[in-house]
Amino acid sequence: MIYELHVKGFTARANSGVIAEKRGTFLGLIEKIPYLKELGVTAVELLPVFQFDAQDCPPGKINYWGYAPVSFFAPHQAYSSRQDPLGPVNEFRDMV
């Protein structure tokens, strides 16, 4: 069973069961793997996870979904609990 999800949206709320420091991050998604397995999920398809410009959208809106890539193959820094230069890369690697 394939489960499509948005990294931030899947883990950002308190009812996700993810600890506050990891909500909305790749590490938060790692915490949810047992839950996904319990559902019978065999593959996860992630909505865009590469770096995108949150301001690339109509005035007054936020590009929440990430469909305006700035840098393919660079994990989105806001989805990482680590903000050091290699933090997003290492956290994404650990998630995969």
PDB file of C-alpha atoms in Angstrom:
ATOM      1  CA  MET A   1       0.000   0.000   0.000  1.00  0.00           C
ATOM      2  CA  ILE A   2       1.402   3.382  -1.032  1.00  0.00           C
ATOM      3  CA  TYR A   3       0.831   6.318   1.333  1.00  0.00           C
ATOM      4  CA  GLU A   4       1.393   9.832  -0.007  1.00  0.00           C
ATOM      5  CA  LEU A   5       2.160  12.476   2.608  1.00  0.00           C
ATOM      6  CA  HIS A   6       3.522  15.930   3.275  1.00  0.00           C
ATOM      7  CA  VAL A   7       6.405  15.831   5.788  1.00  0.00           C
ATOM      8  CA  LYS A   8       5.360  18.935   7.690  1.00  0.00           C
ATOM      9  CA  GLY A   9       1.615  18.396   7.454  1.00  0.00           C
ATOM     10  CA  PHE A  10       1.797  14.784   8.609  1.00  0.00           C
ATOM     11  CA  THR A  11       3.727  15.535  11.777  1.00  0.00           C
ATOM     12  CA  ALA A  12       3.207  19.233  12.656  1.00  0.00           C
ATOM     13  CA  ARG A  13       0.157  19.027  14.932  1.00  0.00           C
ATOM     14  CA  ALA A  14       0.199  17.940  18.555  1.00  0.00           C
ATOM     15  CA  ASN A  15      -2.290  15.145  17.764  1.00  0.00           C
ATOM     16  CA  SER A  16       0.330  13.516  15.518  1.00  0.00           C
ATOM     17  CA  GLY A  17       1.929  12.065  18.645  1.00  0.00           C
ATOM     18  CA  VAL A  18       5.331  13.429  17.645  1.00  0.00           C
ATOM     19  CA  ILE A  19       7.306  15.226  20.347  1.00  0.00           C
ATOM     20  CA  ALA A  20       7.245  19.015  19.967  1.00  0.00           C
ATOM     21  CA  GLU A  21      10.906  19.390  18.934  1.00  0.00           C
ATOM     22  CA  LYS A  22      10.461  16.986  16.019  1.00  0.00           C
ATOM     23  CA  ARG A  23       7.063  18.113  14.684  1.00  0.00           C
ATOM     24  CA  GLY A  24       7.109  19.061  11.009  1.00  0.00           C
ATOM     25  CA  THR A  25      10.536  17.517  10.403  1.00  0.00           C
ATOM     26  CA  PHE A  26      12.153  14.496   8.826  1.00  0.00           C
ATOM     27  CA  LEU A  27      12.894  13.208  12.345  1.00  0.00           C
ATOM     28  CA  GLY A  28       9.204  13.532  13.162  1.00  0.00           C
ATOM     29  CA  LEU A  29       8.413  11.331  10.190  1.00  0.00           C
ATOM     30  CA  ILE A  30      10.882   8.735  11.456  1.00  0.00           C
ATOM     31  CA  GLU A  31       8.852   8.607  14.683  1.00  0.00           C
ATOM     32  CA  LYS A  32       5.720   7.819  12.648  1.00  0.00           C
ATOM     33  CA  ILE A  33       7.170   4.796  10.820  1.00  0.00           C
ATOM     34  CA  PRO A  34       5.726   2.272  13.317  1.00  0.00           C
ATOM     35  CA  TYR A  35       2.293   3.854  12.850  1.00  0.00           C
ATOM     36  CA  LEU A  36       2.567   3.631   9.058  1.00  0.00           C
ATOM     37  CA  LYS A  37       3.625  -0.020   9.309  1.00  0.00           C
ATOM     38  CA  GLU A  38       0.660  -0.687  11.604  1.00  0.00           C
ATOM     39  CA  LEU A  39      -1.613   0.685   8.869  1.00  0.00           C
ATOM     40  CA  GLY A  40      -0.085  -1.778   6.406  1.00  0.00           C
ATOM     41  CA  VAL A  41       1.806   0.861   4.431  1.00  0.00           C
ATOM     42  CA  THR A  42       4.577  -0.675   2.338  1.00  0.00           C
ATOM     43  CA  ALA A  43       5.801   2.467   0.533  1.00  0.00           C
ATOM     44  CA  VAL A  44       5.699   6.182   1.284  1.00  0.00           C
ATOM     45  CA  GLU A  45       5.528   8.801  -1.445  1.00  0.00           C
ATOM     46  CA  LEU A  46       6.576  12.214  -0.177  1.00  0.00           C
ATOM     47  CA  LEU A  47       5.220  15.459  -1.526  1.00  0.00           C
ATOM     48  CA  PRO A  48       8.059  17.805  -2.516  1.00  0.00           C
ATOM     49  CA  VAL A  49      10.904  17.669  -0.013  1.00  0.00           C
ATOM     50  CA  PHE A  50      13.495  19.683  -1.928  1.00  0.00           C
ATOM     51  CA  GLN A  51      14.350  23.293  -1.092  1.00  0.00           C
ATOM     52  CA  PHE A  52      11.615  25.693  -2.185  1.00  0.00           C
ATOM     53  CA  ASP A  53      10.797  29.366  -1.737  1.00  0.00           C
ATOM     54  CA  ALA A  54       7.871  29.751   0.662  1.00  0.00           C
ATOM     55  CA  GLN A  55       7.305  33.272  -0.697  1.00  0.00           C
ATOM     56  CA  ASP A  56       6.887  32.123  -4.328  1.00  0.00           C
ATOM     57  CA  CYS A  57       3.105  32.453  -4.397  1.00  0.00           C
ATOM     58  CA  PRO A  58       0.339  35.053  -4.738  1.00  0.00           C
ATOM     59  CA  PRO A  59       0.457  37.987  -2.279  1.00  0.00           C
ATOM     60  CA  GLY A  60      -0.883  37.115   1.149  1.00  0.00           C
ATOM     61  CA  LYS A  61      -0.337  33.380   0.652  1.00  0.00           C
ATOM     62  CA  ILE A  62       2.412  30.940   1.643  1.00  0.00           C
ATOM     63  CA  ASN A  63       3.813  28.230  -0.609  1.00  0.00           C
ATOM     64  CA  TYR A  64       3.035  25.441   1.869  1.00  0.00           C
ATOM     65  CA  TRP A  65       3.186  22.513  -0.565  1.00  0.00           C
ATOM     66  CA  GLY A  66       6.601  23.185  -2.098  1.00  0.00           C
ATOM     67  CA  TYR A  67       5.753  22.981  -5.775  1.00  0.00           C
ATOM     68  CA  ALA A  68       8.141  25.814  -6.714  1.00  0.00           C
ATOM     69  CA  PRO A  69      11.594  24.239  -6.513  1.00  0.00           C
ATOM     70  CA  VAL A  70      14.666  26.343  -5.899  1.00  0.00           C
ATOM     71  CA  SER A  71      17.153  23.527  -5.590  1.00  0.00           C
ATOM     72  CA  PHE A  72      16.423  19.974  -6.651  1.00  0.00           C
ATOM     73  CA  PHE A  73      18.205  17.306  -4.581  1.00  0.00           C
ATOM     74  CA  ALA A  74      18.654  19.665  -1.596  1.00  0.00           C
ATOM     75  CA  PRO A  75      16.305  18.729   1.272  1.00  0.00           C
ATOM     76  CA  HIS A  76      14.090  21.592   2.435  1.00  0.00           C
ATOM     77  CA  GLN A  77      15.838  23.198   5.407  1.00  0.00           C
ATOM     78  CA  ALA A  78      12.572  24.003   7.216  1.00  0.00           C
ATOM     79  CA  TYR A  79      11.797  20.256   7.404  1.00  0.00           C
ATOM     80  CA  SER A  80      14.935  19.615   9.437  1.00  0.00           C
ATOM     81  CA  SER A  81      15.251  19.858  13.194  1.00  0.00           C
ATOM     82  CA  ARG A  82      18.939  20.645  12.624  1.00  0.00           C
ATOM     83  CA  GLN A  83      19.870  23.975  11.082  1.00  0.00           C
ATOM     84  CA  ASP A  84      23.602  23.442  10.600  1.00  0.00           C
ATOM     85  CA  PRO A  85      24.717  23.318   6.926  1.00  0.00           C
ATOM     86  CA  LEU A  86      24.579  19.508   6.653  1.00  0.00           C
ATOM     87  CA  GLY A  87      21.686  19.032   9.092  1.00  0.00           C
ATOM     88  CA  PRO A  88      18.898  18.710   6.505  1.00  0.00           C
ATOM     89  CA  VAL A  89      20.967  16.345   4.336  1.00  0.00           C
ATOM     90  CA  ASN A  90      21.886  14.086   7.245  1.00  0.00           C
ATOM     91  CA  GLU A  91      18.378  14.095   8.686  1.00  0.00           C
ATOM     92  CA  PHE A  92      16.842  13.298   5.293  1.00  0.00           C
ATOM     93  CA  ARG A  93      19.345  10.477   4.811  1.00  0.00           C
ATOM     94  CA  ASP A  94      18.470   9.060   8.235  1.00  0.00           C
ATOM     95  CA  MET A  95      14.770   9.220   7.371  1.00  0.00           C
ATOM     96  CA  VAL A  96      15.249   7.348   4.114  1.00  0.00           C
TER      97      VAL A  96
END
